[in-house]
């Protein structure tokens, strides 16, 4: 199934546009399996955080209902004259929710905050060499080379009020700790935070001073994280909530057969994959291997890839809803490498042969870390994969837990192998190359989600060319080379593209975007 970025079909494609009709004002309750772990838009670069906070904070640009870029706090932008970079012309008359006026100084402050080493989103600004305030409503982002993708790459760069942040001691984000911005907000967006009880309930209300056109009819929006899928579905069908994302695939028919409810299906731009501790000199969770790391041998990584039976995973866990992935973006995304579209075949005998060739004829034990509340069927997927690994002699000690604990473990290198899902924020292959394949380099703001420390000098060399090349054929040739290298080295094991499965009462109209972001400003309750 090819990725469809734009679709108005009710039950197909990656971005589903439902009608937005006028209706009387209503309260709205929704749930998801993951609570946003912070209210700070620069502290954690994950979809649950960025999706939620896009309702409160705004950036210079944003993605609309069909995923294309449009102006937000910037009314327009154009390439700089005489140098590489972009000029953003800011919207005037915008206020933060506390009444403070929005100006270019807030953009400059937010850039410094988001590009700081303490920020989890700093890789967004790897191409930037300088930022200049021209006047109160004009700001220039100078890039190290031509960068046609830059406006797209900062669609989730959210602007904080400089004065509010400094007054409250939130000049920098607190990624693995807390500060004032962890629990409090002051954005320019369509909704404001009324109350926050982490892990329990978060309540939003409309921002009466919002500059934009109001298309929703919500008076109050209450979000509840529900980690147990059966509990979440019961809450929907009993009327306790109006909408939930996602629901288990096995429950689709149950919802569709109930009067008053509907299922929204699509395909997300997120690829689910396994990653390795490439830079780990020894396994951390093995009972029979000490002083070495078998995964540093490409033959072992190839064996792991050949052990995975995607067809069985699709049949048993996903009811035929997924398509196996060969690379870190789905087909249909800009830069997808058609020249490298084949994924490793399921071949357990070849996997065993590779293990023996690498010196492990009897296999070995290792640790597999996975979340249990982040991706659809994530724990079940990892249990199935652990069985497949065991069948060829790779015995995984599976450890699962909530995502609020999972990300810190990955940052602390507490894994041998791990599960990750990635959706390219720019809808271009450059994005995962920069975040997941580049050698981690804090100074250059590269590889910030490359937890395993994968490194290839040629990949690093090709990235700047991919970022600045405007000739499509020349650029694709460089991308193809990167994909070929990372496939040959099994930098990751791409598994499949994640489906989108939402469920709601049938009196709720909303937009299902291909990035799985849920935007309250497009919701009406009829």
XYZ file of C-alpha atoms in Angstrom:
526
model
C 0.000 0.000 0.000
C 1.530 3.311 -1.095
C 1.564 6.235 1.285
C -1.126 8.801 0.481
C -0.362 12.172 1.985
C -3.592 13.830 0.859
C -6.981 12.161 0.804
C -10.585 13.178 1.311
C -11.862 9.616 1.330
C -13.642 8.767 4.546
C -11.739 5.581 5.188
C -8.572 5.679 3.080
C -5.257 7.398 2.799
C -2.955 9.041 5.277
C -4.767 12.332 5.885
C -8.535 12.105 6.233
C -10.494 15.325 5.976
C -13.931 15.154 7.556
C -16.559 17.878 7.350
C -16.400 20.786 9.746
C -19.965 21.896 10.281
C -21.349 24.647 12.431
C -22.810 23.343 15.644
C -23.631 24.454 19.152
C -20.823 24.732 21.675
C -19.914 21.479 23.392
C -17.518 19.897 25.855
C -15.278 17.221 24.400
C -13.478 14.282 26.006
C -10.785 12.203 24.380
C -8.189 9.597 25.259
C -4.972 8.077 24.008
C -2.617 5.423 25.281
C 0.214 7.881 26.001
C 0.192 10.947 28.216
C 2.389 13.835 27.014
C 5.257 13.688 29.473
C 5.801 17.447 29.547
C 4.156 20.735 28.609
C 7.507 22.054 27.378
C 7.620 21.985 23.543
C 11.436 21.944 23.435
C 12.064 19.263 26.064
C 10.908 16.078 24.322
C 10.866 15.469 20.578
C 8.080 12.887 20.488
C 4.717 12.827 18.732
C 2.548 12.614 21.902
C 4.179 15.804 23.223
C 4.344 17.740 19.953
C 0.850 16.738 18.868
C -0.712 17.790 22.166
C 1.210 21.050 22.449
C 0.377 22.101 18.895
C -3.038 22.866 20.351
C -1.516 25.405 22.762
C 1.701 26.703 21.211
C 2.352 27.818 17.654
C 5.332 28.058 15.360
C 6.324 30.206 12.433
C 4.668 27.702 10.103
C 2.297 24.781 10.578
C 0.858 21.866 8.659
C -2.721 22.149 7.481
C -5.306 19.401 7.073
C -3.690 17.954 3.953
C -0.194 18.122 5.548
C 1.091 21.014 3.422
C 2.903 23.948 5.049
C 1.092 27.212 5.709
C 1.814 30.357 7.695
C 1.147 30.530 11.408
C 3.047 33.129 13.450
C 4.815 33.989 10.207
C 2.532 35.395 7.526
C 5.085 34.810 4.768
C 8.700 33.769 4.174
C 11.179 33.977 1.337
C 14.806 33.049 0.615
C 17.381 35.586 1.754
C 19.009 37.738 -0.879
C 22.756 37.403 -1.211
C 23.170 34.606 1.345
C 21.710 31.223 2.204
C 18.714 31.133 4.488
C 15.169 32.370 4.960
C 13.433 35.558 6.059
C 10.212 35.175 8.041
C 7.724 38.058 8.114
C 5.834 37.758 11.380
C 2.153 38.182 12.074
C 1.354 41.412 13.887
C -1.218 41.892 16.639
C -0.696 38.422 18.159
C -0.647 38.041 21.951
C 0.394 35.239 24.251
C -2.291 33.878 26.521
C -1.121 36.118 29.370
C -1.565 39.197 27.175
C 2.101 39.809 26.276
C 2.698 40.875 22.691
C 4.397 38.464 20.312
C 7.491 39.841 18.534
C 10.668 38.673 16.835
C 12.453 38.703 20.203
C 10.281 35.768 21.266
C 11.308 33.873 18.142
C 14.975 34.636 18.799
C 14.648 33.534 22.421
C 12.813 30.335 21.434
C 15.463 29.534 18.839
C 18.196 29.861 21.454
C 16.200 27.695 23.835
C 15.288 25.004 21.285
C 18.802 24.804 19.815
C 20.471 24.562 23.213
C 22.198 21.332 24.215
C 19.496 20.877 26.877
C 16.779 20.672 24.195
C 15.625 17.441 22.594
C 14.688 19.263 19.371
C 18.055 20.891 18.691
C 18.698 18.789 15.567
C 16.015 20.829 13.811
C 18.535 23.665 13.727
C 21.628 21.784 12.546
C 21.591 23.712 9.219
C 21.437 27.147 10.935
C 24.562 29.273 11.300
C 22.990 32.515 12.544
C 19.648 34.065 13.456
C 19.116 37.832 13.179
C 16.266 40.013 14.371
C 15.710 42.583 11.621
C 12.884 44.406 13.390
C 9.965 43.554 15.680
C 8.218 41.549 12.966
C 11.046 40.298 10.746
C 13.627 37.619 11.528
C 16.277 35.918 9.383
C 17.491 32.332 9.706
C 20.856 32.058 7.961
C 21.815 28.532 6.927
C 25.232 27.042 6.284
C 24.243 26.159 2.721
C 21.128 26.379 0.555
C 18.366 24.578 2.436
C 15.068 24.392 0.543
C 13.555 22.139 3.218
C 14.144 24.468 6.160
C 10.613 25.954 6.466
C 9.134 22.440 6.396
C 11.668 21.236 8.952
C 10.504 23.687 11.637
C 6.754 23.013 11.428
C 6.829 21.860 15.074
C 9.172 24.593 16.351
C 6.925 26.278 18.917
C 7.404 29.804 20.226
C 7.545 30.665 23.939
C 7.213 34.133 25.403
C 10.668 35.403 26.361
C 9.496 37.456 29.350
C 7.298 34.702 30.783
C 10.059 32.119 30.484
C 12.670 34.326 32.116
C 10.355 35.442 34.911
C 9.551 31.838 35.776
C 13.068 30.391 35.514
C 12.304 28.414 32.356
C 15.011 29.864 30.119
C 16.074 26.340 29.152
C 14.038 23.145 28.703
C 14.201 20.441 31.344
C 14.346 17.197 29.349
C 14.806 14.672 32.139
C 13.813 16.924 35.039
C 11.199 19.625 35.677
C 10.899 23.382 35.628
C 8.008 25.838 35.417
C 7.394 25.083 31.715
C 7.012 21.376 32.458
C 3.607 21.971 34.053
C 2.607 25.460 32.875
C 2.051 26.997 29.444
C 1.764 30.406 27.821
C 1.251 30.014 24.100
C -0.460 31.858 21.286
C -2.524 28.886 20.077
C -6.199 28.101 19.832
C -6.377 26.491 23.290
C -5.054 27.247 26.752
C -4.261 24.923 29.657
C -6.924 24.963 32.381
C -5.519 22.173 34.567
C -2.893 19.462 34.432
C -2.695 16.255 36.470
C 0.053 14.213 34.765
C -0.978 10.668 33.953
C -4.546 11.359 35.050
C -6.257 14.266 33.286
C -5.425 17.439 31.353
C -8.088 20.057 30.603
C -7.887 22.643 27.827
C -10.190 25.587 27.125
C -10.418 27.853 24.077
C -8.061 30.814 23.960
C -10.485 33.718 23.691
C -7.760 35.971 22.323
C -6.588 33.663 19.562
C -5.792 35.456 16.301
C -6.998 32.646 14.012
C -10.335 31.675 12.519
C -12.298 29.509 14.988
C -13.575 26.365 13.258
C -14.380 24.266 16.332
C -17.286 24.469 18.764
C -15.551 23.160 21.897
C -16.031 24.901 25.226
C -13.802 22.512 27.182
C -11.579 19.627 26.094
C -10.547 16.942 28.574
C -7.767 14.501 27.789
C -7.341 11.242 29.730
C -4.474 8.815 29.128
C -5.736 5.218 29.113
C -2.952 2.691 28.753
C -5.174 -0.402 28.692
C -6.787 -0.845 25.277
C -9.854 -2.683 26.580
C -10.476 0.011 29.182
C -10.174 2.727 26.553
C -12.601 1.035 24.188
C -15.077 0.481 27.028
C -14.857 4.173 27.903
C -15.750 5.096 24.334
C -18.606 2.628 23.918
C -20.085 3.591 27.294
C -20.084 7.258 26.321
C -17.499 8.379 28.880
C -15.307 9.770 26.102
C -16.023 11.022 22.592
C -12.874 9.906 20.807
C -9.867 7.609 21.290
C -6.619 7.034 19.424
C -5.681 4.311 18.673
C -7.916 1.278 19.128
C -6.780 -2.343 18.711
C -7.264 -3.644 15.206
C -9.238 -6.579 16.518
C -11.835 -4.142 17.886
C -12.547 -2.334 14.612
C -15.513 -4.518 13.718
C -16.989 -4.153 17.197
C -16.984 -0.358 16.873
C -18.263 -0.365 13.295
C -21.170 -2.622 14.273
C -22.304 -0.346 17.105
C -24.817 2.376 16.305
C -23.526 5.836 17.071
C -19.819 5.120 16.545
C -17.341 5.170 13.677
C -13.787 4.087 12.880
C -11.290 6.337 11.124
C -8.593 4.375 9.290
C -5.492 5.525 7.474
C -1.779 4.936 7.189
C 0.649 6.897 9.317
C 3.984 8.148 7.994
C 5.675 6.329 10.893
C 8.014 3.386 10.335
C 8.440 0.968 13.242
C 11.963 -0.464 13.575
C 14.455 -2.210 15.816
C 17.695 -0.456 16.694
C 20.995 -1.813 18.017
C 23.607 -0.655 20.499
C 26.224 -0.201 17.764
C 28.673 1.639 19.998
C 28.265 -0.682 22.994
C 31.440 -2.709 23.440
C 29.577 -5.393 25.368
C 26.043 -6.612 25.902
C 24.381 -5.253 29.030
C 21.727 -7.923 29.465
C 23.297 -11.230 28.474
C 23.823 -14.286 30.672
C 26.195 -16.038 28.275
C 28.196 -13.297 26.504
C 30.559 -11.034 28.403
C 33.165 -8.545 27.269
C 31.823 -8.265 23.712
C 28.791 -7.200 21.707
C 27.770 -9.612 18.933
C 25.609 -6.895 17.359
C 28.763 -5.052 16.311
C 29.165 -7.811 13.699
C 27.016 -7.052 10.643
C 26.341 -10.779 10.189
C 24.555 -10.871 13.540
C 22.445 -7.857 12.568
C 21.662 -9.531 9.252
C 20.638 -12.675 11.114
C 18.260 -10.646 13.276
C 16.705 -9.110 10.176
C 16.214 -12.497 8.482
C 14.593 -13.873 11.644
C 11.620 -11.485 11.404
C 8.473 -12.816 9.714
C 6.534 -9.662 8.803
C 3.781 -11.651 7.083
C 2.989 -13.499 10.334
C 3.137 -10.270 12.352
C 0.719 -8.690 9.885
C -1.664 -11.652 9.955
C -1.687 -12.268 13.710
C -1.289 -8.788 15.185
C -2.481 -6.363 12.517
C -5.237 -8.169 10.596
C -3.639 -7.422 7.227
C -3.356 -3.674 7.894
C 0.429 -3.209 7.620
C 3.021 -3.276 4.863
C 6.595 -4.313 5.478
C 9.140 -1.472 5.376
C 12.521 -1.539 3.671
C 13.792 1.830 4.899
C 13.076 4.498 7.504
C 10.318 6.268 5.558
C 7.276 4.770 3.824
C 6.818 4.648 0.073
C 5.352 7.930 -1.119
C 7.498 10.127 1.105
C 9.902 12.494 -0.655
C 13.271 10.815 -1.063
C 11.971 7.260 -0.693
C 14.515 5.029 -2.421
C 12.756 2.961 -5.076
C 16.170 1.503 -5.915
C 16.304 -0.064 -2.448
C 12.694 -1.059 -1.886
C 13.316 -4.723 -1.002
C 13.421 -5.649 2.677
C 15.337 -8.676 4.031
C 13.500 -11.905 3.325
C 12.248 -14.021 6.200
C 14.823 -16.813 6.158
C 15.458 -18.502 9.531
C 17.935 -20.976 8.039
C 20.026 -18.149 6.642
C 19.828 -16.442 10.034
C 21.190 -19.571 11.740
C 23.949 -19.849 9.140
C 24.982 -16.237 9.691
C 25.084 -16.769 13.450
C 27.328 -19.796 13.028
C 29.550 -17.953 10.569
C 29.935 -15.120 13.095
C 30.985 -17.560 15.810
C 27.683 -18.164 17.593
C 26.452 -21.568 16.343
C 24.486 -22.026 19.568
C 23.186 -18.484 19.605
C 23.334 -16.079 22.546
C 21.185 -14.133 24.988
C 20.569 -10.380 24.886
C 18.198 -7.721 26.200
C 15.322 -6.276 24.152
C 13.714 -3.042 25.404
C 10.253 -1.984 24.237
C 7.525 0.433 25.326
C 4.065 -0.878 26.121
C 2.016 2.300 25.579
C 3.567 4.145 22.647
C 2.862 2.289 19.388
C -0.006 0.082 18.260
C 0.523 -3.435 19.655
C 4.059 -2.510 20.710
C 4.404 -5.039 23.525
C 2.707 -7.787 21.491
C 5.006 -7.002 18.577
C 8.084 -7.347 20.748
C 6.869 -10.630 22.223
C 6.297 -11.989 18.723
C 9.722 -10.783 17.581
C 11.377 -12.308 20.663
C 9.886 -15.686 19.700
C 11.171 -15.293 16.150
C 14.641 -14.389 17.393
C 14.608 -17.378 19.756
C 13.724 -19.696 16.870
C 17.113 -18.983 15.287
C 19.099 -18.983 18.553
C 18.944 -15.322 19.578
C 17.267 -15.423 22.970
C 15.839 -12.052 23.915
C 15.169 -11.105 27.503
C 12.218 -8.783 26.891
C 11.697 -5.743 29.105
C 8.668 -3.480 28.545
C 7.361 -0.398 30.293
C 5.611 2.956 29.861
C 7.147 5.444 27.475
C 7.754 7.972 30.262
C 10.380 5.539 31.585
C 11.425 4.193 28.192
C 12.944 7.329 26.628
C 15.261 7.971 29.606
C 16.480 4.358 29.387
C 17.358 4.796 25.717
C 19.171 8.058 26.413
C 21.119 6.299 29.135
C 22.161 3.497 26.711
C 20.343 0.919 28.851
C 19.611 -1.559 26.041
C 21.096 -4.143 23.705
C 18.302 -3.826 21.135
C 15.309 -1.481 21.232
C 12.053 -0.619 19.461
C 11.530 2.778 17.852
C 8.959 4.412 15.598
C 9.843 7.394 13.427
C 7.714 9.803 11.426
C 9.665 12.346 9.329
C 8.677 15.840 10.428
C 9.582 17.240 6.993
C 7.947 14.367 5.073
C 11.340 13.824 3.488
C 14.045 11.162 3.812
C 16.559 13.789 4.949
C 14.813 13.865 8.327
C 15.653 10.322 9.534
C 19.131 10.606 7.986
C 19.757 13.651 10.167
C 18.177 12.300 13.354
C 18.751 8.529 13.173
C 21.636 7.799 10.793
C 24.090 10.658 11.339
C 26.920 10.132 13.796
C 25.761 11.714 17.074
C 27.405 15.123 17.298
C 26.189 17.586 19.892
C 28.108 20.518 18.413
C 26.587 19.968 14.962
C 23.162 19.097 16.437
C 23.096 15.782 14.570
C 22.000 12.253 15.471
C 19.992 13.285 18.521
C 17.766 10.173 18.297
C 20.531 7.845 17.116
C 20.507 6.087 20.474
C 22.696 3.186 19.383
C 25.441 5.418 18.016
C 25.382 4.106 14.439
C 28.130 5.843 12.457
C 29.243 5.811 8.840
C 31.575 8.497 7.486
C 30.070 8.375 3.999
C 26.542 8.904 5.338
C 27.806 11.912 7.292
C 29.496 13.219 4.153
C 26.349 12.872 2.022
C 23.910 14.575 4.406
C 24.934 18.220 3.680
C 24.598 17.580 -0.049
C 21.140 16.065 0.430
C 20.110 19.118 2.456
C 21.187 21.692 -0.146
C 20.813 19.927 -3.528
C 17.887 21.291 -5.566
C 18.262 19.008 -8.604
C 15.855 16.104 -7.881
C 17.864 13.427 -9.694
C 21.184 14.381 -8.140
C 19.616 14.562 -4.704
C 17.871 11.203 -5.067
C 21.152 9.589 -6.117
C 22.701 10.710 -2.825
C 19.700 9.477 -0.838
C 19.824 6.139 -2.665
C 23.460 5.770 -1.670
C 22.672 6.456 1.994
C 19.837 3.921 1.990
C 22.025 1.316 0.276
C 24.780 1.815 2.857
C 22.491 1.637 5.871
C 20.678 -1.405 4.486
C 23.943 -3.233 3.820
C 25.154 -2.431 7.328
C 21.716 -3.139 8.886
C 21.871 0.125 10.798
C 18.267 -0.605 11.824
C 15.710 -3.291 11.038
C 12.734 -1.462 9.480
C 9.618 -3.487 10.208
C 6.447 -1.856 8.858
C 4.496 1.356 8.435
C 2.146 1.869 11.369
C -1.580 2.023 10.592
C -3.846 4.768 11.896
C -6.901 3.409 13.699
C -9.059 5.976 15.527
C -12.583 5.596 16.872
C -15.174 8.209 17.784
C -18.817 8.879 18.347
C -20.433 9.504 14.996
C -21.516 13.011 15.986
C -17.882 14.135 16.138
C -16.203 15.589 13.041
C -12.404 15.847 12.974
C -9.327 15.588 10.764
C -7.056 12.540 10.785
C -3.609 13.654 9.652
C -0.941 11.316 8.326
C 1.432 12.295 11.159
C -1.114 11.088 13.773
C -1.390 14.594 15.248
C -4.817 15.380 16.704
C -5.820 19.027 16.386
C -8.702 20.309 18.495
C -9.223 23.367 16.307
C -10.725 21.110 13.620
C -13.206 19.328 15.933
C -16.931 19.899 16.014
C -19.453 18.009 18.126
C -22.861 17.918 16.428
